[in-house]
PDB file of C-alpha atoms in Angstrom:
ATOM      1  CA  MET I   1      48.064  24.706 -13.670  1.00  0.00           C
ATOM      2  CA  THR I   2      49.918  26.143 -16.401  1.00  0.00           C
ATOM      3  CA  TYR I   3      49.921  24.075 -19.749  1.00  0.00           C
ATOM      4  CA  ASP I   4      53.645  23.343 -19.018  1.00  0.00           C
ATOM      5  CA  ALA I   5      52.613  22.032 -16.318  1.00  0.00           C
ATOM      6  CA  ALA I   6      49.417  19.931 -16.744  1.00  0.00           C
ATOM      7  CA  ALA I   7      51.623  18.272 -19.594  1.00  0.00           C
ATOM      8  CA  GLY I   8      54.641  17.624 -17.132  1.00  0.00           C
ATOM      9  CA  THR I   9      52.037  15.231 -14.950  1.00  0.00           C
ATOM     10  CA  ALA I  10      50.910  13.085 -17.255  1.00  0.00           C
ATOM     11  CA  THR I  11      52.493   9.466 -17.489  1.00  0.00           C
ATOM     12  CA  THR I  12      54.378   9.204 -21.029  1.00  0.00           C
ATOM     13  CA  ALA I  13      54.692   5.309 -22.869  1.00  0.00           C
ATOM     14  CA  GLN I  14      56.416   3.486 -24.937  1.00  0.00           C
ATOM     15  CA  ILE I  15      54.092   2.982 -28.335  1.00  0.00           C
ATOM     16  CA  GLY I  16      55.453  -0.668 -27.655  1.00  0.00           C
ATOM     17  CA  ASP I  17      54.940  -0.674 -24.082  1.00  0.00           C
ATOM     18  CA  LEU I  18      51.716   0.849 -22.650  1.00  0.00           C
ATOM     19  CA  SER I  19      51.940  -1.132 -18.864  1.00  0.00           C
ATOM     20  CA  ALA I  20      54.319   1.826 -18.017  1.00  0.00           C
ATOM     21  CA  ILE I  21      51.098   3.596 -17.509  1.00  0.00           C
ATOM     22  CA  LEU I  22      49.908   2.181 -14.930  1.00  0.00           C
ATOM     23  CA  GLY I  23      52.676  -0.947 -14.427  1.00  0.00           C
ATOM     24  CA  LEU I  24      50.206  -3.886 -14.003  1.00  0.00           C
ATOM     25  CA  SER I  25      50.530  -7.262 -15.165  1.00  0.00           C
ATOM     26  CA  GLY I  26      48.127  -8.585 -17.567  1.00  0.00           C
ATOM     27  CA  ARG I  27      46.522 -10.808 -14.866  1.00  0.00           C
ATOM     28  CA  VAL I  28      45.295  -7.829 -13.101  1.00  0.00           C
ATOM     29  CA  TYR I  29      44.000  -5.513 -16.691  1.00  0.00           C
ATOM     30  CA  ALA I  30      41.882  -8.433 -17.157  1.00  0.00           C
ATOM     31  CA  GLY I  31      40.402  -8.975 -13.385  1.00  0.00           C
ATOM     32  CA  ILE I  32      39.787  -5.562 -13.815  1.00  0.00           C
ATOM     33  CA  SER I  33      38.542  -5.500 -17.378  1.00  0.00           C
ATOM     34  CA  PHE I  34      36.212  -8.620 -16.512  1.00  0.00           C
ATOM     35  CA  LEU I  35      34.830  -6.512 -13.276  1.00  0.00           C
ATOM     36  CA  ALA I  36      34.201  -3.194 -15.159  1.00  0.00           C
ATOM     37  CA  VAL I  37      32.615  -4.766 -17.998  1.00  0.00           C
ATOM     38  CA  LEU I  38      30.343  -7.018 -15.500  1.00  0.00           C
ATOM     39  CA  VAL I  39      29.475  -3.821 -13.512  1.00  0.00           C
ATOM     40  CA  ALA I  40      28.639  -1.815 -16.467  1.00  0.00           C
ATOM     41  CA  GLY I  41      26.573  -4.894 -18.035  1.00  0.00           C
ATOM     42  CA  PHE I  42      24.933  -5.376 -14.677  1.00  0.00           C
ATOM     43  CA  GLY I  43      23.996  -1.585 -14.795  1.00  0.00           C
ATOM     44  CA  LEU I  44      22.871  -1.121 -18.199  1.00  0.00           C
ATOM     45  CA  LEU I  45      21.069  -4.036 -17.825  1.00  0.00           C
ATOM     46  CA  VAL I  46      18.680  -2.920 -14.823  1.00  0.00           C
ATOM     47  CA  THR I  47      18.709   0.498 -16.170  1.00  0.00           C
ATOM     48  CA  ARG I  48      18.364   0.232 -20.171  1.00  0.00           C
ATOM     49  CA  SER I  49      17.495  -3.195 -20.434  1.00  0.00           C
ATOM     50  CA  GLY I  50      15.044  -2.805 -23.917  1.00  0.00           C
ATOM     51  CA  PHE I  51      17.861  -0.784 -25.494  1.00  0.00           C
ATOM     52  CA  VAL I  52      19.914  -3.790 -25.327  1.00  0.00           C
ATOM     53  CA  ASP I  53      17.929  -5.913 -26.407  1.00  0.00           C
ATOM     54  CA  ARG I  54      16.798  -4.041 -29.371  1.00  0.00           C
ATOM     55  CA  ALA I  55      20.839  -3.580 -29.975  1.00  0.00           C
ATOM     56  CA  VAL I  56      21.103  -7.330 -29.959  1.00  0.00           C
ATOM     57  CA  ASP I  57      18.359  -7.536 -32.334  1.00  0.00           C
ATOM     58  CA  ARG I  58      20.817  -4.778 -34.519  1.00  0.00           C
ATOM     59  CA  VAL I  59      23.792  -6.682 -34.544  1.00  0.00           C
ATOM     60  CA  ILE I  60      21.826  -9.893 -35.637  1.00  0.00           C
ATOM     61  CA  GLU I  61      20.619  -7.365 -38.555  1.00  0.00           C
ATOM     62  CA  GLU I  62      23.700  -5.829 -39.536  1.00  0.00           C
ATOM     63  CA  SER I  63      26.292  -6.102 -42.126  1.00  0.00           C
ATOM     64  CA  PRO I  64      29.664  -7.484 -39.575  1.00  0.00           C
ATOM     65  CA  PHE I  65      31.280  -4.678 -41.316  1.00  0.00           C
ATOM     66  CA  SER I  66      29.401  -2.355 -38.841  1.00  0.00           C
ATOM     67  CA  VAL I  67      32.313  -3.341 -36.528  1.00  0.00           C
ATOM     68  CA  LEU I  68      33.862  -0.287 -37.902  1.00  0.00           C
ATOM     69  CA  TYR I  69      31.202   1.966 -36.561  1.00  0.00           C
ATOM     70  CA  GLY I  70      31.490   0.638 -33.325  1.00  0.00           C
ATOM     71  CA  THR I  71      34.924   2.268 -32.615  1.00  0.00           C
ATOM     72  CA  ILE I  72      33.650   6.062 -33.059  1.00  0.00           C
ATOM     73  CA  PRO I  73      32.097   6.459 -29.889  1.00  0.00           C
ATOM     74  CA  PHE I  74      35.433   5.052 -28.651  1.00  0.00           C
ATOM     75  CA  PHE I  75      37.290   7.951 -31.038  1.00  0.00           C
ATOM     76  CA  PHE I  76      34.999  10.419 -29.795  1.00  0.00           C
ATOM     77  CA  VAL I  77      34.902  10.338 -26.450  1.00  0.00           C
ATOM     78  CA  ALA I  78      39.092  10.024 -26.258  1.00  0.00           C
ATOM     79  CA  PHE I  79      38.734  13.373 -28.645  1.00  0.00           C
ATOM     80  CA  ALA I  80      36.292  14.848 -26.521  1.00  0.00           C
ATOM     81  CA  GLY I  81      38.268  14.020 -23.377  1.00  0.00           C
ATOM     82  CA  GLY I  82      41.420  15.068 -24.363  1.00  0.00           C
ATOM     83  CA  TYR I  83      40.619  18.297 -26.093  1.00  0.00           C
ATOM     84  CA  ALA I  84      38.558  19.032 -22.892  1.00  0.00           C
ATOM     85  CA  LEU I  85      41.841  18.759 -20.364  1.00  0.00           C
ATOM     86  CA  ASN I  86      43.383  20.485 -22.789  1.00  0.00           C
ATOM     87  CA  GLN I  87      41.705  23.374 -23.440  1.00  0.00           C
ATOM     88  CA  PHE I  88      40.923  23.488 -19.382  1.00  0.00           C
ATOM     89  CA  ALA I  89      45.328  23.590 -18.616  1.00  0.00           C
ATOM     90  CA  ARG I  90      45.875  26.042 -21.585  1.00  0.00           C
ATOM     91  CA  ALA I  91      42.769  28.588 -20.019  1.00  0.00           C
ATOM     92  CA  GLY I  92      44.794  28.025 -16.500  1.00  0.00           C
ATOM     93  CA  VAL I  93      41.334  26.760 -14.602  1.00  0.00           C
ATOM     94  CA  GLY I  94      42.520  23.264 -14.256  1.00  0.00           C
ATOM     95  CA  SER I  95      44.179  21.847 -11.143  1.00  0.00           C
ATOM     96  CA  LEU I  96      45.673  18.411 -10.943  1.00  0.00           C
ATOM     97  CA  TRP I  97      42.403  17.119  -9.193  1.00  0.00           C
ATOM     98  CA  LEU I  98      40.059  18.749 -11.710  1.00  0.00           C
ATOM     99  CA  ALA I  99      42.982  16.966 -14.469  1.00  0.00           C
ATOM    100  CA  GLN I 100      42.183  13.811 -12.634  1.00  0.00           C
ATOM    101  CA  GLY I 101      38.452  14.261 -12.002  1.00  0.00           C
ATOM    102  CA  TRP I 102      37.811  14.538 -15.784  1.00  0.00           C
ATOM    103  CA  SER I 103      40.278  11.783 -17.015  1.00  0.00           C
ATOM    104  CA  LEU I 104      38.184   9.615 -14.058  1.00  0.00           C
ATOM    105  CA  VAL I 105      34.596  11.027 -15.703  1.00  0.00           C
ATOM    106  CA  VAL I 106      36.406  10.024 -19.493  1.00  0.00           C
ATOM    107  CA  SER I 107      37.531   7.056 -18.361  1.00  0.00           C
ATOM    108  CA  VAL I 108      34.115   5.598 -16.992  1.00  0.00           C
ATOM    109  CA  VAL I 109      32.208   7.067 -19.673  1.00  0.00           C
ATOM    110  CA  GLY I 110      34.539   4.490 -22.258  1.00  0.00           C
ATOM    111  CA  VAL I 111      34.469   2.112 -19.714  1.00  0.00           C
ATOM    112  CA  GLY I 112      30.375   2.370 -19.913  1.00  0.00           C
ATOM    113  CA  PHE I 113      30.582   1.760 -23.518  1.00  0.00           C
ATOM    114  CA  ALA I 114      32.831  -0.727 -23.702  1.00  0.00           C
ATOM    115  CA  GLY I 115      30.820  -2.374 -21.320  1.00  0.00           C
ATOM    116  CA  LEU I 116      28.001  -1.966 -23.736  1.00  0.00           C
ATOM    117  CA  GLY I 117      29.851  -3.843 -26.637  1.00  0.00           C
ATOM    118  CA  TYR I 118      30.501  -6.397 -24.294  1.00  0.00           C
ATOM    119  CA  LEU I 119      27.300  -7.055 -23.298  1.00  0.00           C
ATOM    120  CA  VAL I 120      25.887  -7.395 -26.660  1.00  0.00           C
ATOM    121  CA  PHE I 121      28.712  -9.352 -27.967  1.00  0.00           C
ATOM    122  CA  GLY I 122      27.890 -11.640 -24.877  1.00  0.00           C
ATOM    123  CA  THR I 123      24.135 -11.857 -24.765  1.00  0.00           C
ATOM    124  CA  TYR I 124      24.273 -12.463 -28.851  1.00  0.00           C
ATOM    125  CA  LEU I 125      27.059 -15.530 -28.064  1.00  0.00           C
ATOM    126  CA  THR I 126      23.927 -16.870 -25.543  1.00  0.00           C
ATOM    127  CA  GLU I 127      21.389 -16.334 -28.266  1.00  0.00           C
ATOM    128  CA  VAL I 128      23.514 -18.623 -30.646  1.00  0.00           C
ATOM    129  CA  GLU I 129      22.971 -21.348 -27.931  1.00  0.00           C
ATOM    130  CA  GLY I 130      19.353 -21.265 -27.461  1.00  0.00           C
ATOM    131  CA  GLU I 131      17.358 -18.591 -26.396  1.00  0.00           C
ATOM    132  CA  ARG I 132      18.526 -15.072 -25.267  1.00  0.00           C
ATOM    133  CA  ARG I 133      19.777 -14.618 -21.943  1.00  0.00           C
ATOM    134  CA  PRO I 134      21.225 -11.025 -21.654  1.00  0.00           C
ATOM    135  CA  TRP I 135      22.281 -11.970 -17.680  1.00  0.00           C
ATOM    136  CA  HIS I 136      24.249 -14.810 -18.816  1.00  0.00           C
ATOM    137  CA  GLY I 137      25.310 -12.720 -21.810  1.00  0.00           C
ATOM    138  CA  ALA I 138      26.846  -9.829 -19.317  1.00  0.00           C
ATOM    139  CA  VAL I 139      28.774 -12.814 -17.710  1.00  0.00           C
ATOM    140  CA  ALA I 140      30.445 -14.397 -21.297  1.00  0.00           C
ATOM    141  CA  GLY I 141      30.664 -10.860 -22.483  1.00  0.00           C
ATOM    142  CA  ALA I 142      33.120 -10.387 -19.436  1.00  0.00           C
ATOM    143  CA  VAL I 143      34.939 -13.314 -19.935  1.00  0.00           C
ATOM    144  CA  VAL I 144      35.199 -12.313 -23.396  1.00  0.00           C
ATOM    145  CA  SER I 145      37.012  -9.053 -22.338  1.00  0.00           C
ATOM    146  CA  ALA I 146      39.327 -10.617 -20.016  1.00  0.00           C
ATOM    147  CA  LEU I 147      40.869 -13.077 -22.726  1.00  0.00           C
ATOM    148  CA  PRO I 148      42.885 -10.027 -24.466  1.00  0.00           C
ATOM    149  CA  TRP I 149      45.001  -9.283 -21.301  1.00  0.00           C
ATOM    150  CA  LEU I 150      45.792 -12.828 -20.588  1.00  0.00           C
ATOM    151  CA  LEU I 151      46.658 -14.218 -23.453  1.00  0.00           C
ATOM    152  CA  LEU I 152      48.340 -10.620 -25.837  1.00  0.00           C
ATOM    153  CA  PRO I 153      51.093  -8.154 -24.605  1.00  0.00           C
ATOM    154  CA  THR I 154      49.667  -5.066 -23.916  1.00  0.00           C
ATOM    155  CA  LEU I 155      49.019  -2.956 -27.219  1.00  0.00           C
ATOM    156  CA  PRO I 156      47.635  -5.693 -28.907  1.00  0.00           C
ATOM    157  CA  ALA I 157      45.349  -6.476 -26.003  1.00  0.00           C
ATOM    158  CA  VAL I 158      44.263  -2.840 -25.920  1.00  0.00           C
ATOM    159  CA  LEU I 159      43.696  -2.843 -29.935  1.00  0.00           C
ATOM    160  CA  VAL I 160      41.778  -6.861 -29.488  1.00  0.00           C
ATOM    161  CA  TRP I 161      39.913  -5.257 -26.234  1.00  0.00           C
ATOM    162  CA  LEU I 162      38.446  -2.282 -28.312  1.00  0.00           C
ATOM    163  CA  LEU I 163      37.282  -4.801 -31.358  1.00  0.00           C
ATOM    164  CA  GLY I 164      35.723  -6.938 -29.217  1.00  0.00           C
ATOM    165  CA  ALA I 165      33.897  -3.956 -27.511  1.00  0.00           C
ATOM    166  CA  ALA I 166      33.102  -2.625 -31.087  1.00  0.00           C
ATOM    167  CA  ALA I 167      31.907  -5.686 -32.497  1.00  0.00           C
ATOM    168  CA  GLY I 168      28.710  -5.037 -30.089  1.00  0.00           C
ATOM    169  CA  LEU I 169      28.686  -1.278 -30.044  1.00  0.00           C
ATOM    170  CA  GLY I 170      28.723  -1.614 -34.319  1.00  0.00           C
ATOM    171  CA  ALA I 171      24.903  -1.858 -35.401  1.00  0.00           C
ATOM    172  CA  PRO I 172      23.510   0.891 -32.501  1.00  0.00           C
ATOM    173  CA  THR I 173      25.767   3.080 -33.686  1.00  0.00           C
ATOM    174  CA  ARG I 174      25.234   2.492 -37.730  1.00  0.00           C
ATOM    175  CA  ARG I 175      21.777   2.748 -37.031  1.00  0.00           C
ATOM    176  CA  TRP I 176      22.133   6.196 -35.082  1.00  0.00           C
ATOM    177  CA  VAL I 177      24.810   7.529 -37.555  1.00  0.00           C
ATOM    178  CA  HIS I 178      22.288   7.117 -40.511  1.00  0.00           C
ATOM    179  CA  GLY I 179      18.853   7.234 -38.387  1.00  0.00           C
ATOM    180  CA  GLU I 180      17.434   9.948 -40.450  1.00  0.00           C
ATOM    181  CA  ARG I 181      18.572   8.028 -43.988  1.00  0.00           C
ATOM    182  CA  THR I 182      15.431   6.038 -44.775  1.00  0.00           C
ATOM    183  CA  VAL I 183      14.333   4.664 -47.839  1.00  0.00           C
ATOM    184  CA  GLU I 184      11.514   7.566 -48.006  1.00  0.00           C
ATOM    185  CA  THR I 185      14.700  10.394 -47.625  1.00  0.00           C
ATOM    186  CA  GLU I 186      17.091   8.418 -50.155  1.00  0.00           C
ATOM    187  CA  ALA I 187      14.170   8.567 -52.143  1.00  0.00           C
ATOM    188  CA  SER I 188      12.865  12.315 -52.070  1.00  0.00           C
ATOM    189  CA  GLY I 189      16.442  13.880 -51.958  1.00  0.00           C
TER     190      GLY I 189
END
């Protein structure tokens, strides 16, 4: 596949109307968001429940401004996915199946990050009410993830949806970014 052919297969959308990408309604996006976040949340609870507990603890301890750090995983996935797809097309090794497969992989990773973010956010909400209940938090996070799609037009819904996921990802990402910067290393440097 040539670079021009790969560029021609992409669906372009107006900046104000992202619904042209798939042509779905807000209710359908809300249902997809609910199910994707719920499945990702349950999967993470089954495989990485200790990590989820630590992430909720970090959200409680950290500054609310750490939400900005939560956008880093989404930017990284979008950049790495787009860059790799572009390089496949330029090298001529890409086919339509490779492009669609790679786009699916990038989407699954992005939904996994969103699922973690909303799982942490939902679990935090359950802890505000009483004791921490991660399984209920997965459902609460899935419900919260569907709300922007029901209440807002598509572009603002995407932005609010990403910020909601970033709220749960911010503190763990901040800890990862500054993981080597402890008090001891700052004092000796």
